[in-house]
Coordinates of C-alpha atoms and ligand atoms in Angstrom, one line a residue:
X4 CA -40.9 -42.9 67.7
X5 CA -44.1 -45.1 67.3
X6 CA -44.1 -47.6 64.8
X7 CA -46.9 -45.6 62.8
X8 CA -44.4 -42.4 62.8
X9 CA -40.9 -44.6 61.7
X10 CA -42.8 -46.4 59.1
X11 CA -44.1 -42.5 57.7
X12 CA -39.9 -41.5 57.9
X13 CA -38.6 -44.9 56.7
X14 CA -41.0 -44.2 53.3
X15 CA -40.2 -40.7 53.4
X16 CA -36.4 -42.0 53.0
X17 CA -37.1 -44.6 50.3
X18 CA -38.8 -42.3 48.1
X19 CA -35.9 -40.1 48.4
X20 CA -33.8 -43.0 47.0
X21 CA -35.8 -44.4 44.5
X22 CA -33.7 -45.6 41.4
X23 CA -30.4 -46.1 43.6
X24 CA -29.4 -49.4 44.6
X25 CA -26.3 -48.6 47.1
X26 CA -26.5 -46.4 50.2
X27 CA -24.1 -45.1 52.8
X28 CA -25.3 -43.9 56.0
X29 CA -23.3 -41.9 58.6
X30 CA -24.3 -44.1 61.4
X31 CA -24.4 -41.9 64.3
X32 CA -26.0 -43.4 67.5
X33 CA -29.1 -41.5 66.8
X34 CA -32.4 -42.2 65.6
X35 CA -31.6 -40.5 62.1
X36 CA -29.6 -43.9 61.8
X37 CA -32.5 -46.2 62.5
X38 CA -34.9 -44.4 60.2
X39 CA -32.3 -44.4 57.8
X40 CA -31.4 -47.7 57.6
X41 CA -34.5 -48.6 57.5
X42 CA -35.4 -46.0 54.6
X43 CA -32.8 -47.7 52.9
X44 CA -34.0 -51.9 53.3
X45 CA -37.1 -50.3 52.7
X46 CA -36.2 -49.0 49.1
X47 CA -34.8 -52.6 48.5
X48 CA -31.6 -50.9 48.8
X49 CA -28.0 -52.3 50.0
X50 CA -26.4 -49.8 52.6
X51 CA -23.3 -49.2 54.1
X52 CA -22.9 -47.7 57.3
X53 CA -19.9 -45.9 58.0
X54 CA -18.3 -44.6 61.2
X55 CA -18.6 -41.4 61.9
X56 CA -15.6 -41.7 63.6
X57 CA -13.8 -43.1 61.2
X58 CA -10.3 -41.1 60.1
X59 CA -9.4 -40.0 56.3
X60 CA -7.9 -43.3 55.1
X61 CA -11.0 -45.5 56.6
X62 CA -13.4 -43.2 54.6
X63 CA -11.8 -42.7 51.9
X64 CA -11.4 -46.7 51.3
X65 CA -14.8 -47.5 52.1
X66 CA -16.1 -44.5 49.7
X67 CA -13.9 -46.1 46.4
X68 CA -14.7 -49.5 47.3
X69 CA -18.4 -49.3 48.0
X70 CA -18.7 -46.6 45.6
X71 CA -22.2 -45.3 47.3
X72 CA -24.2 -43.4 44.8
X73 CA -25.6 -41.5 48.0
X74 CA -25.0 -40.6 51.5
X75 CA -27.7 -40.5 54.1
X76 CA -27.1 -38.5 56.9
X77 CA -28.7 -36.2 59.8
X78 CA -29.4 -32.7 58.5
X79 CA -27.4 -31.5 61.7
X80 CA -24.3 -33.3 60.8
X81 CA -21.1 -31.8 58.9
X82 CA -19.9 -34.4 57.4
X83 CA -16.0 -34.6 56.8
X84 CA -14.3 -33.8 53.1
X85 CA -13.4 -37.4 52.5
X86 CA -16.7 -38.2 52.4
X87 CA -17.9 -36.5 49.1
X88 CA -20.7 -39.0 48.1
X89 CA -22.3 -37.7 45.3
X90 CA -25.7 -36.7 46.9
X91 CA -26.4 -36.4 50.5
X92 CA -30.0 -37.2 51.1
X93 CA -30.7 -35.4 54.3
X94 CA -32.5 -38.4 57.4
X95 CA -35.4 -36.2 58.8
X96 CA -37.2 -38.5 61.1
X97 CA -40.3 -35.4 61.3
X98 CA -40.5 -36.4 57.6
X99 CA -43.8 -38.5 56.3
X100 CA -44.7 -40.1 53.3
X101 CA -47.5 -42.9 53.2
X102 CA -45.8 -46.1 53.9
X103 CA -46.2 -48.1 50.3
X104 CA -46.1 -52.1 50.2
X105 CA -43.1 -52.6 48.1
X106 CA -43.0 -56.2 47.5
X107 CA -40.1 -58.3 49.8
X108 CA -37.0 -58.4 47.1
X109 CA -35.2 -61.7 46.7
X110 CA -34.2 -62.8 49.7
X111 CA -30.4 -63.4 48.4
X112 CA -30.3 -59.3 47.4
X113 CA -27.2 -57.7 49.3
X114 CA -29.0 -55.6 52.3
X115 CA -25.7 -54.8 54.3
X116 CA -22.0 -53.7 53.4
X117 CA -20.0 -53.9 57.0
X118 CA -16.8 -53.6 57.2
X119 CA -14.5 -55.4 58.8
X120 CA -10.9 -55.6 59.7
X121 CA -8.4 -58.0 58.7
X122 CA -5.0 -59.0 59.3
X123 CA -3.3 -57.2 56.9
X124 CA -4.5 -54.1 54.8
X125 CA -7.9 -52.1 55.1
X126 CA -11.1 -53.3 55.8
X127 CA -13.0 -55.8 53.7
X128 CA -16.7 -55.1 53.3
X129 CA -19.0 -57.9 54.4
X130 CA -21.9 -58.5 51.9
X131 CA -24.9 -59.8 54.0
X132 CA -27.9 -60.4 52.2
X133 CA -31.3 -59.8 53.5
X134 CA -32.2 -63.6 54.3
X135 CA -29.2 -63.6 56.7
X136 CA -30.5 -61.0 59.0
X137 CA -34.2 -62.0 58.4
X138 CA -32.9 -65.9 59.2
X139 CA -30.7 -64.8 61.9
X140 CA -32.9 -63.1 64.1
X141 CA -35.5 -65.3 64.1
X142 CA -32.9 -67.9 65.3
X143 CA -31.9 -65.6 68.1
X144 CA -35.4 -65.1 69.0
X145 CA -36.4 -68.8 69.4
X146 CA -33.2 -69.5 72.0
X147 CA -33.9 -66.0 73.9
X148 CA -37.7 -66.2 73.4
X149 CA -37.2 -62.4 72.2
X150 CA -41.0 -61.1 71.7
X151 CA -43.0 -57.8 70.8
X152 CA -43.0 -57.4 74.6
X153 CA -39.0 -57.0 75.5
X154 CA -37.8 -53.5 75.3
X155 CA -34.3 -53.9 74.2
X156 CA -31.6 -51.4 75.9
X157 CA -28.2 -50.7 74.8
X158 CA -25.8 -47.9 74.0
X159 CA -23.6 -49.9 70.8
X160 CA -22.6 -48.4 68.1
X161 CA -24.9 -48.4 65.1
X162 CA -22.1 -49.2 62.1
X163 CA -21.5 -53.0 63.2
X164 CA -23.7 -56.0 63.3
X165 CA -24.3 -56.1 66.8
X166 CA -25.5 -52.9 67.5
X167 CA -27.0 -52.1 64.1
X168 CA -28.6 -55.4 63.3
X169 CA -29.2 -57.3 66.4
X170 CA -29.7 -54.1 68.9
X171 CA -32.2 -52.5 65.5
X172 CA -33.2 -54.2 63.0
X173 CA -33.7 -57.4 65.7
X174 CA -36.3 -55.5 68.1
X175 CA -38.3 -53.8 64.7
X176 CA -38.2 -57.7 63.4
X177 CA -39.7 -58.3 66.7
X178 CA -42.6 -55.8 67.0
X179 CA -40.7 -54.2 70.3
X180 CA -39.2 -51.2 71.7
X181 CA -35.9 -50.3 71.7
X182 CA -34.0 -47.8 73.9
X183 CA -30.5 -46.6 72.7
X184 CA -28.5 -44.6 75.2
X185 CA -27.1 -42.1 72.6
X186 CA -23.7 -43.2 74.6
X187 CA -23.2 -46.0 77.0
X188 CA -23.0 -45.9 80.9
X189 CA -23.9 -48.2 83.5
X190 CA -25.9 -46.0 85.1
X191 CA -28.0 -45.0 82.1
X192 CA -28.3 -48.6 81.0
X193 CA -29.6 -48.9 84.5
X194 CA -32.2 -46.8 84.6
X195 CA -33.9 -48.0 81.7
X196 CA -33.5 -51.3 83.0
X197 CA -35.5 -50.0 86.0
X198 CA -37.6 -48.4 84.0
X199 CA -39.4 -50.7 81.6
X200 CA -36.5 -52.7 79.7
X201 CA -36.5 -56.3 80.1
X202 CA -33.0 -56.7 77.8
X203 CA -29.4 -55.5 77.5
X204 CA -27.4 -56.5 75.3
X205 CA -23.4 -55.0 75.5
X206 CA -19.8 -55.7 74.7
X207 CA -17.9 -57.4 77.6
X208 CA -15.6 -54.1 78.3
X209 CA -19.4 -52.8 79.1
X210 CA -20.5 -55.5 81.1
X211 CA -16.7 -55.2 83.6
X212 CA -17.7 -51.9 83.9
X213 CA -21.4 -52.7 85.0
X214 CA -19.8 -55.3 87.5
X215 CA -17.7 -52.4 89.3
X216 CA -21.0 -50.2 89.3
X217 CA -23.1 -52.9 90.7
X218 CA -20.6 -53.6 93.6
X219 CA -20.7 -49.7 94.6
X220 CA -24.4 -49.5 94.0
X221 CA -27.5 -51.9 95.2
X222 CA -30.0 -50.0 93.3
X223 CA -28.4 -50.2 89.8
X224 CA -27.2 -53.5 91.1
X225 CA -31.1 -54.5 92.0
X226 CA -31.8 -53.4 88.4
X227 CA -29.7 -55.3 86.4
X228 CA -30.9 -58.3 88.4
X229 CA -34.4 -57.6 87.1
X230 CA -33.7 -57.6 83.8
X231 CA -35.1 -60.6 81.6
X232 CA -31.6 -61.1 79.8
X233 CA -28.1 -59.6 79.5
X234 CA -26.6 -60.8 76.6
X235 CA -22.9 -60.4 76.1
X236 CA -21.3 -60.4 72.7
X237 CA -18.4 -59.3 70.5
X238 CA -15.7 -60.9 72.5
X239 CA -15.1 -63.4 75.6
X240 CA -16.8 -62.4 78.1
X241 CA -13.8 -63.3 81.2
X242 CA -15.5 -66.0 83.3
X243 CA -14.5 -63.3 86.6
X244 CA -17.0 -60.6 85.0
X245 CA -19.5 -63.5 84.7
X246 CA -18.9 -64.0 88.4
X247 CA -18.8 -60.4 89.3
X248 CA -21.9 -60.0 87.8
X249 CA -24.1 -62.3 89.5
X250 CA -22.1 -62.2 92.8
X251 CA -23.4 -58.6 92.2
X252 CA -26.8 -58.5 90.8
X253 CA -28.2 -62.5 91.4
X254 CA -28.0 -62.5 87.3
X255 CA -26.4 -64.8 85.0
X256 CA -25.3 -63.4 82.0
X257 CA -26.1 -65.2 78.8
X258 CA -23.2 -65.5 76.2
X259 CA -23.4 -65.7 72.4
X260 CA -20.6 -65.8 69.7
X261 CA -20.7 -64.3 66.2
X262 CA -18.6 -62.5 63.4
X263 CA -19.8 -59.9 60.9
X264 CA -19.4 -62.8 58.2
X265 CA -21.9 -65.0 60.0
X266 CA -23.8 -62.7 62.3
X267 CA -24.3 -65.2 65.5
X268 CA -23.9 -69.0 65.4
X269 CA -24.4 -69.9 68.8
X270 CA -25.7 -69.0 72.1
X271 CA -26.8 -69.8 75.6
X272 CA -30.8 -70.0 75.6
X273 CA -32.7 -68.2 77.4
X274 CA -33.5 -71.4 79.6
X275 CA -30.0 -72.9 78.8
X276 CA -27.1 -73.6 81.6
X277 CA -25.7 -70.0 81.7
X278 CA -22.1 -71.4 82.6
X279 CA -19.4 -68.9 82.5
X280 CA -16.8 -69.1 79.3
X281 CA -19.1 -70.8 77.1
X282 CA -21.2 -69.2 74.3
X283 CA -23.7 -71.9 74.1
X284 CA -25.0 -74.3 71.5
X285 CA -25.3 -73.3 67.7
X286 CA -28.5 -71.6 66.6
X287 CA -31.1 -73.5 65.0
X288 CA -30.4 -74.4 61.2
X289 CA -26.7 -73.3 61.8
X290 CA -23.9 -75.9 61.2
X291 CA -21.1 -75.6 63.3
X292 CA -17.8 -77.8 63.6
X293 CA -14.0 -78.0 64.8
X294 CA -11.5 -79.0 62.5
X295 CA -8.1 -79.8 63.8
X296 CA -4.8 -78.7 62.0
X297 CA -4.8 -80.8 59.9
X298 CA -8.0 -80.1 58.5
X299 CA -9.7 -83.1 60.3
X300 CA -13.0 -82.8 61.7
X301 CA -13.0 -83.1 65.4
X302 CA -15.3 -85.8 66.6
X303 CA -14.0 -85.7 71.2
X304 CA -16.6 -83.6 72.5
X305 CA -14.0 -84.0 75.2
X306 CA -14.4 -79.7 76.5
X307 CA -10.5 -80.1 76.0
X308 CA -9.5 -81.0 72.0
X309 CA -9.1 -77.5 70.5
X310 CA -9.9 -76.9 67.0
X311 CA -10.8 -73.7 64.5
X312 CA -14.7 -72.9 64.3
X313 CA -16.0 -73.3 61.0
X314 CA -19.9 -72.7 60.2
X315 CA -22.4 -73.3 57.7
X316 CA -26.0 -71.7 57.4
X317 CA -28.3 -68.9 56.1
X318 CA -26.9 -66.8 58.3
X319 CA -23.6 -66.4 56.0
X320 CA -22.4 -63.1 54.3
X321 CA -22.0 -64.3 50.7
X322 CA -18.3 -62.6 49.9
X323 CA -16.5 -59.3 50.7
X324 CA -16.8 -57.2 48.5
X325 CA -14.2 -56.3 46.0
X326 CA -12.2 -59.2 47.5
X327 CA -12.4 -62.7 45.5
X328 CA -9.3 -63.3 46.9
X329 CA -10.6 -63.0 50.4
X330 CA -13.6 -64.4 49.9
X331 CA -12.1 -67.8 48.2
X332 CA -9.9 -68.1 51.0
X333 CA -12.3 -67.9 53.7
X334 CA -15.6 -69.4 52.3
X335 CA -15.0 -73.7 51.2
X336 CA -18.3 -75.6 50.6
X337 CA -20.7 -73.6 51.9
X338 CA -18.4 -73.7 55.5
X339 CA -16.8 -70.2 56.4
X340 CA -13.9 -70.5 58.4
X341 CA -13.7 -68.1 61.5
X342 CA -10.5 -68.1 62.5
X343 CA -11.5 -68.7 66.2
X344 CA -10.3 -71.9 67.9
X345 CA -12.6 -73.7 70.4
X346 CA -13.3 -76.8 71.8
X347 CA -16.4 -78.5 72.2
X348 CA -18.0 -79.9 76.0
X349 CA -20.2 -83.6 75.7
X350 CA -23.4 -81.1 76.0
X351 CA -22.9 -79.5 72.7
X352 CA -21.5 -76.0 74.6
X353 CA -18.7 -74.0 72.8
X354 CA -15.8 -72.7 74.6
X355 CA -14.0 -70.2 72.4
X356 CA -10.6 -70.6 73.7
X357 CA -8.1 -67.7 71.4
X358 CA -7.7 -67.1 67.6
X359 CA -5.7 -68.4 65.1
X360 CA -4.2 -65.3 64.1
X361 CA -2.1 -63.2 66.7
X362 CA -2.8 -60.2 64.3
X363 CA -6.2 -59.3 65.2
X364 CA -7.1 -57.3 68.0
X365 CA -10.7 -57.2 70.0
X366 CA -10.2 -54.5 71.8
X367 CA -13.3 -53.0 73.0
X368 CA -15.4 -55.6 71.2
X369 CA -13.6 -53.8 68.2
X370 CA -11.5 -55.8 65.8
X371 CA -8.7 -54.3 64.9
X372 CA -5.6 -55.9 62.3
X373 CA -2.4 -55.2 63.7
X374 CA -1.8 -54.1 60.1
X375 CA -3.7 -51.3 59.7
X376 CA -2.2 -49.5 62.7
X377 CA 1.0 -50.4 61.7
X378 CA 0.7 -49.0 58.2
X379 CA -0.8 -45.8 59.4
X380 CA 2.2 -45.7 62.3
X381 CA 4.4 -45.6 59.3
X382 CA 2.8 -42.6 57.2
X383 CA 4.0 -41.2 60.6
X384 CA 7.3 -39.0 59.1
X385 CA 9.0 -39.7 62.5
X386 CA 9.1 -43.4 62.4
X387 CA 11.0 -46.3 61.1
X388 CA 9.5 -49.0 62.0
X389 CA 6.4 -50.2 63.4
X390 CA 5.2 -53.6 64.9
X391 CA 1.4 -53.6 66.5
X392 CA -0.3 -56.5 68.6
X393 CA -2.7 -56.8 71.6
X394 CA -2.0 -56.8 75.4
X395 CA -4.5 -58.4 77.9
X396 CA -6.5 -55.2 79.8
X397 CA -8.5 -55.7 82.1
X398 CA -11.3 -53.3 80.8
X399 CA -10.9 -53.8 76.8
X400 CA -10.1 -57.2 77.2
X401 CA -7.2 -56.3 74.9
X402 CA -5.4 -52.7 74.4
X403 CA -3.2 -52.4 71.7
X404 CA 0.2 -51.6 72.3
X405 CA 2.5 -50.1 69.6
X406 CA 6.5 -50.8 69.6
X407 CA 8.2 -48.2 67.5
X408 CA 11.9 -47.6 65.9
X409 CA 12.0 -43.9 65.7
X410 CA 13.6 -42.5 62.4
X411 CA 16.0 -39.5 62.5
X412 CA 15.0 -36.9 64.3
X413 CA 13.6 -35.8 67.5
X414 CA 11.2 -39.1 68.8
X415 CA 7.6 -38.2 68.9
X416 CA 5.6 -38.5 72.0
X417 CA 3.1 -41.3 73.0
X418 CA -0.1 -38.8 72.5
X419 CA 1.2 -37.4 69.0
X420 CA 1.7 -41.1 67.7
X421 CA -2.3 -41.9 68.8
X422 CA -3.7 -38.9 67.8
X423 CA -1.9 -39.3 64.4
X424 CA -3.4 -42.9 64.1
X425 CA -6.7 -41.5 65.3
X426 CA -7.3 -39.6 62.8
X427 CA -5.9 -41.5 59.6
X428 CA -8.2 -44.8 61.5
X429 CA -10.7 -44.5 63.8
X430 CA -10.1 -43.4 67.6
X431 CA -10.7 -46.8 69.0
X432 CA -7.8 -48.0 66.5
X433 CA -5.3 -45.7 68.6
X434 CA -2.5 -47.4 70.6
X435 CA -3.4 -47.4 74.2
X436 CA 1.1 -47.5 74.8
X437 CA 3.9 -47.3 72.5
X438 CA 6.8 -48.8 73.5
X439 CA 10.5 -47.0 71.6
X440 CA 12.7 -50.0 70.9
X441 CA 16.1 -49.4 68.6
X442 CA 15.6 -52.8 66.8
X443 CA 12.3 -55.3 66.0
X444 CA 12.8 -58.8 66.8
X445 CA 13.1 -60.4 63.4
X446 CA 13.2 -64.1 61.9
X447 CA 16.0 -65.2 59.4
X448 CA 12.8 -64.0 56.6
X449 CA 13.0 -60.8 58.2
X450 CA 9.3 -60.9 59.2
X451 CA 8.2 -59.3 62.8
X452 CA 8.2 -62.3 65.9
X453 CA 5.3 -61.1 67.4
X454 CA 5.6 -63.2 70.4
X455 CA 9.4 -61.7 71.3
X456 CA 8.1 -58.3 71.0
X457 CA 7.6 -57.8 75.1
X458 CA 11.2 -58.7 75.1
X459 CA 12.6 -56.2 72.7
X460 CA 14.0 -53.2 73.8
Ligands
MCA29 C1 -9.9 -40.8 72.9 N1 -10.9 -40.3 72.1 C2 -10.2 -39.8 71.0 C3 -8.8 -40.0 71.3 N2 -8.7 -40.5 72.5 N3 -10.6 -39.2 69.9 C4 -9.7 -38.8 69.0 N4 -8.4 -38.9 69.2 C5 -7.9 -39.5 70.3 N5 -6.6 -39.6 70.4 C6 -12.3 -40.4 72.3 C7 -13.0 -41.6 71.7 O1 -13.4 -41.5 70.4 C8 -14.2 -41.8 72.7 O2 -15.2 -41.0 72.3 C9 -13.7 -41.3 74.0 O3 -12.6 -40.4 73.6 C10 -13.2 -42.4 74.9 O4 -12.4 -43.2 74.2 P1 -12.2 -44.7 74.5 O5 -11.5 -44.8 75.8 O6 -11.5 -45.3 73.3 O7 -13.6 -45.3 74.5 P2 -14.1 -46.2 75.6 O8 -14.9 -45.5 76.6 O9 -13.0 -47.1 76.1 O10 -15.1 -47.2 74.8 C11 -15.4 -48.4 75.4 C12 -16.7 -49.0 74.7 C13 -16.4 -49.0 73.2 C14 -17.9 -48.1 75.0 C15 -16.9 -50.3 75.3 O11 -15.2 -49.7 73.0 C16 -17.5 -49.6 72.4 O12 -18.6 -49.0 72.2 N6 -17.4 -50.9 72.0 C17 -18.4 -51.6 71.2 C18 -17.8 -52.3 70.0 C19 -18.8 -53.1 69.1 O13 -20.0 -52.7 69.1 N7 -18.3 -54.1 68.5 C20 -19.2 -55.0 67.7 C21 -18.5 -55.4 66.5 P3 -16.7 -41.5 72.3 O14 -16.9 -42.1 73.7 O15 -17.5 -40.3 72.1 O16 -16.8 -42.6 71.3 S1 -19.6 -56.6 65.6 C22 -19.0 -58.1 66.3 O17 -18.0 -58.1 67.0 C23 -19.7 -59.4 66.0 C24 -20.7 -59.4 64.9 C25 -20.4 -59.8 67.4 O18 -20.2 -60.9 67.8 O19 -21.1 -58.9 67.9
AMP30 P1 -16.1 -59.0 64.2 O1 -15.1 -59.3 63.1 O2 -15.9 -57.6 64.7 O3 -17.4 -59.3 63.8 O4 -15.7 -59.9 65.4 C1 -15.9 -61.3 65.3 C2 -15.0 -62.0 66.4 O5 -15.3 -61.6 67.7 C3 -15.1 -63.5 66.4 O6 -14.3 -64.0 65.3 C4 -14.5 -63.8 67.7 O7 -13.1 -63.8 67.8 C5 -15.0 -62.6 68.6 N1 -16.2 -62.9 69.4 C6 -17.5 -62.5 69.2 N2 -18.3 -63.0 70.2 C7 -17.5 -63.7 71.0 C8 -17.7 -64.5 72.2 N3 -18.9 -64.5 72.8 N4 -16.6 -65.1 72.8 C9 -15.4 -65.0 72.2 N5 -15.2 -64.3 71.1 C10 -16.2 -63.7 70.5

């Protein structure tokens, strides 16, 4: 679409939803999504984009604790029972309606509801509010000197920060093109690369599998060297894909760090030192520090003291939604706590190093909590007991592995367990191996000991 034509659909949306202030969109990777999200920021409305491969229990939470007053969607789409927003608003990007000039509302106003998993529990919905995204990506701009000229490629999915806000509402902030791939492949992302794109921007699962196409193939290897910028994102990019990468292609790839909470705090510029296993400096006019475990502020930037990321900035969510609780716990002073441990080189460069809790999963570039699966594992009529946590794979970076005490009766198979959890969750929530043990390794508390689990049999 030409920016003439999306602005025509985008009003064409917002008059639709005139007098609502709360949106969900079935975020398909289509262009139905862009226009509708942008329909919807338009309108000066919040929206909340759900998975479209999201599984009963994932909708119906995110339906009663959003409580959208509409749903945006594709006309082609059927959308599933548990999704029974009051009024579906139908995302025709052929649709026109003279773009008005709405003024800018306040910058705090919630413009995205993304949700996130945790720990324990469902998801918590991140409020971000416009100034965040706005703030954000003009940060990310300055280090990557991002202009009306790049034409951004990727193939993320549209319900998460990085491919909804970054990989959209970033090149539209820009004034440039982007190219979404419907579905990732290396050899798709290649070609536009060849083409006329001048960035990527992928998950590091994407980028290992770009690495194995490059080695079999000069010419998509040739154009991924071309490319102004591959950014990688969403989890730690292995410092052995960094190297297969531009062993392959003559490219460096350029690392940044971020959470839905805080979209992205820092990141290798587009001049910086592209050194593999760090994520760069912070972003201008974000605040970033290490605090020890005892809650002292690390001052050794020694590339070797370890301490948990905590960030300050406009680019902060301002709560979950719903979750006081959450939200109290996670945001002090302004500083929001990430969870993520790190250390900190003499040059300013983060290296993320693991997390604090063993209970969330990137899998993918997906986070997953261990206690999600697990509690879905047990609505499961054939099993006992359930115990969840990540295993390092070489192409998700983590897979997560179930360990199971079957009830009574006959033991259900590997594939009847992951399609059961694949369609209360979403598919990528799915064990990748379940493991049938006759006991859990427990403490004196009776609580799960993660760390014996490989042990338990
Ligand atoms: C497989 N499938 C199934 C089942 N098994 N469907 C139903 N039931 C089953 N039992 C389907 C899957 O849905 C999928 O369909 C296809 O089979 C292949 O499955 P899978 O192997 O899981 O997919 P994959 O090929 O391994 O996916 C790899 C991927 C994907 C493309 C890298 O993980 C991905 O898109 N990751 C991006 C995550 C991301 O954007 N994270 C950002 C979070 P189909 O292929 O049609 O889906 S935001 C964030 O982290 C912060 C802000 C940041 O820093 O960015
Ligand atoms: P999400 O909750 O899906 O937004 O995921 C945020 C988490 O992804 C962060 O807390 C980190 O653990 C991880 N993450 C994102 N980018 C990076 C990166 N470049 N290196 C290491 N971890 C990352």
């Amino acid at each position: 679409m030409t920016y003439e034509q999306l602005a025509g659909a985008a009003a064409a949306v917002a008059a639709q939803l005139q007098g609502l202030e709360r949106v969900a969109l079935y975020a398909t990777p289509t262009i139905e999504t862009a226009v509708g999200v942008l329909g919807g920021l338009l309108g000066g409305l919040t929206v909340v984009p759900i998975n479209p491969k999201s599984g009963d229990r994932e909708l119906q939470h995110i339906v009663s604790d959003s409580a959208p007053e509409a749903l945006l969607a594709s006309p082609s789409v059927e959308l599933p029972v548990a999704l029974a927003v009051g009024k579906r608003i139908d995302v025709d990007p052929a649709h026109t309606a003279l773009p008005g000039v709405a003024p800018e509302p306040d910058p705090e106003q919630p413009a995205l509801i993304l949700y996130t998993s945790g720990t324990t529990g469902l998801p918590k919905g991140a409020v971000l509010p416009r100034r965040a995204i706005a703030t954000n990506l003009d940060a990310l701009a300055d280090v990557w000197e991002w202009t009306a000229d790049d034409v951004l490629v990727h193939g993320l999915p549209l319900f998460h920060a990085h491919g909804l806000v970054l990989g959209t509402l970033g090149p539209l902030r820009r004034g440039g093109r982007l190219v979404h791939l419907g579905r990732f492949s290396p050899e798709a992302a290649a070609n536009e690369l060849a083409a006329d794109g001048t960035m990527l921007f992928g998950v590091p699962t994407m980028y290992a599998r770009l690495a194995t196409a490059a080695e079999q193939d000069r010419l998509l290897a040739h154009a991924l060297g071309e490319a102004r910028l591959l950014v990688s994102g969403s989890a730690a990019l292995p410092a052995r894909e960094h190297r297969r990468i531009e062993d392959a292609t003559g490219q460096r790839i350029v690392e940044r760090y971020g959470l839905t909470e805080t979209l992205m705090n820092c990141s290798v510029s587009a001049r910086g030192d592209r050194r593999p296993g760090y994520v760069g400096s912070p972003l201008p006019g974000v605040d970033v520090r290490l605090l020890d475990e005892r809650g002292q502020i690390l001052t050794a930037a020694d590339d070797e003291t370890i301490g948990e990321v905590h960030v300050r900035g406009p680019n902060l969510f301002t709560g979950y939604l719903n979750r006081p609780d959450a939200t109290a716990s996670s945001l002090r002073d302004g500083w929001f706590r990430t969870g993520d441990l790190a250390a900190c080189a003499p040059d300013g460069y983060i290296r993320i190093v693991g997390r604090r809790e063993t209970d969330l999963i990137k899998t993918g570039g997906y986070k997953v909590g261990a206690g999600e699966v697990e509690g879905s594992l047990l609505e499961h009529a054939l099993v006992a007991e359930a115990a969840v946590a990540g295993e390092p794979d070489d192409d998700l970076g983590e897979r997560i592995v179930a360990w199971i005490v079957p009830g009574d009766g006959p033991r259900p198979s590997e594939e009847e367990l992951a399609n059961h959890v694949a369609s209360l969750l979403a598919p990528h929530k799915r064990p990748r191996a379940v493991r049938f043990v006759d006991e859990l390794p427990r403490n004196a508390m009776g609580k799960v000991v993660k760390s014996q689990l490989g042990s338990s049999r």
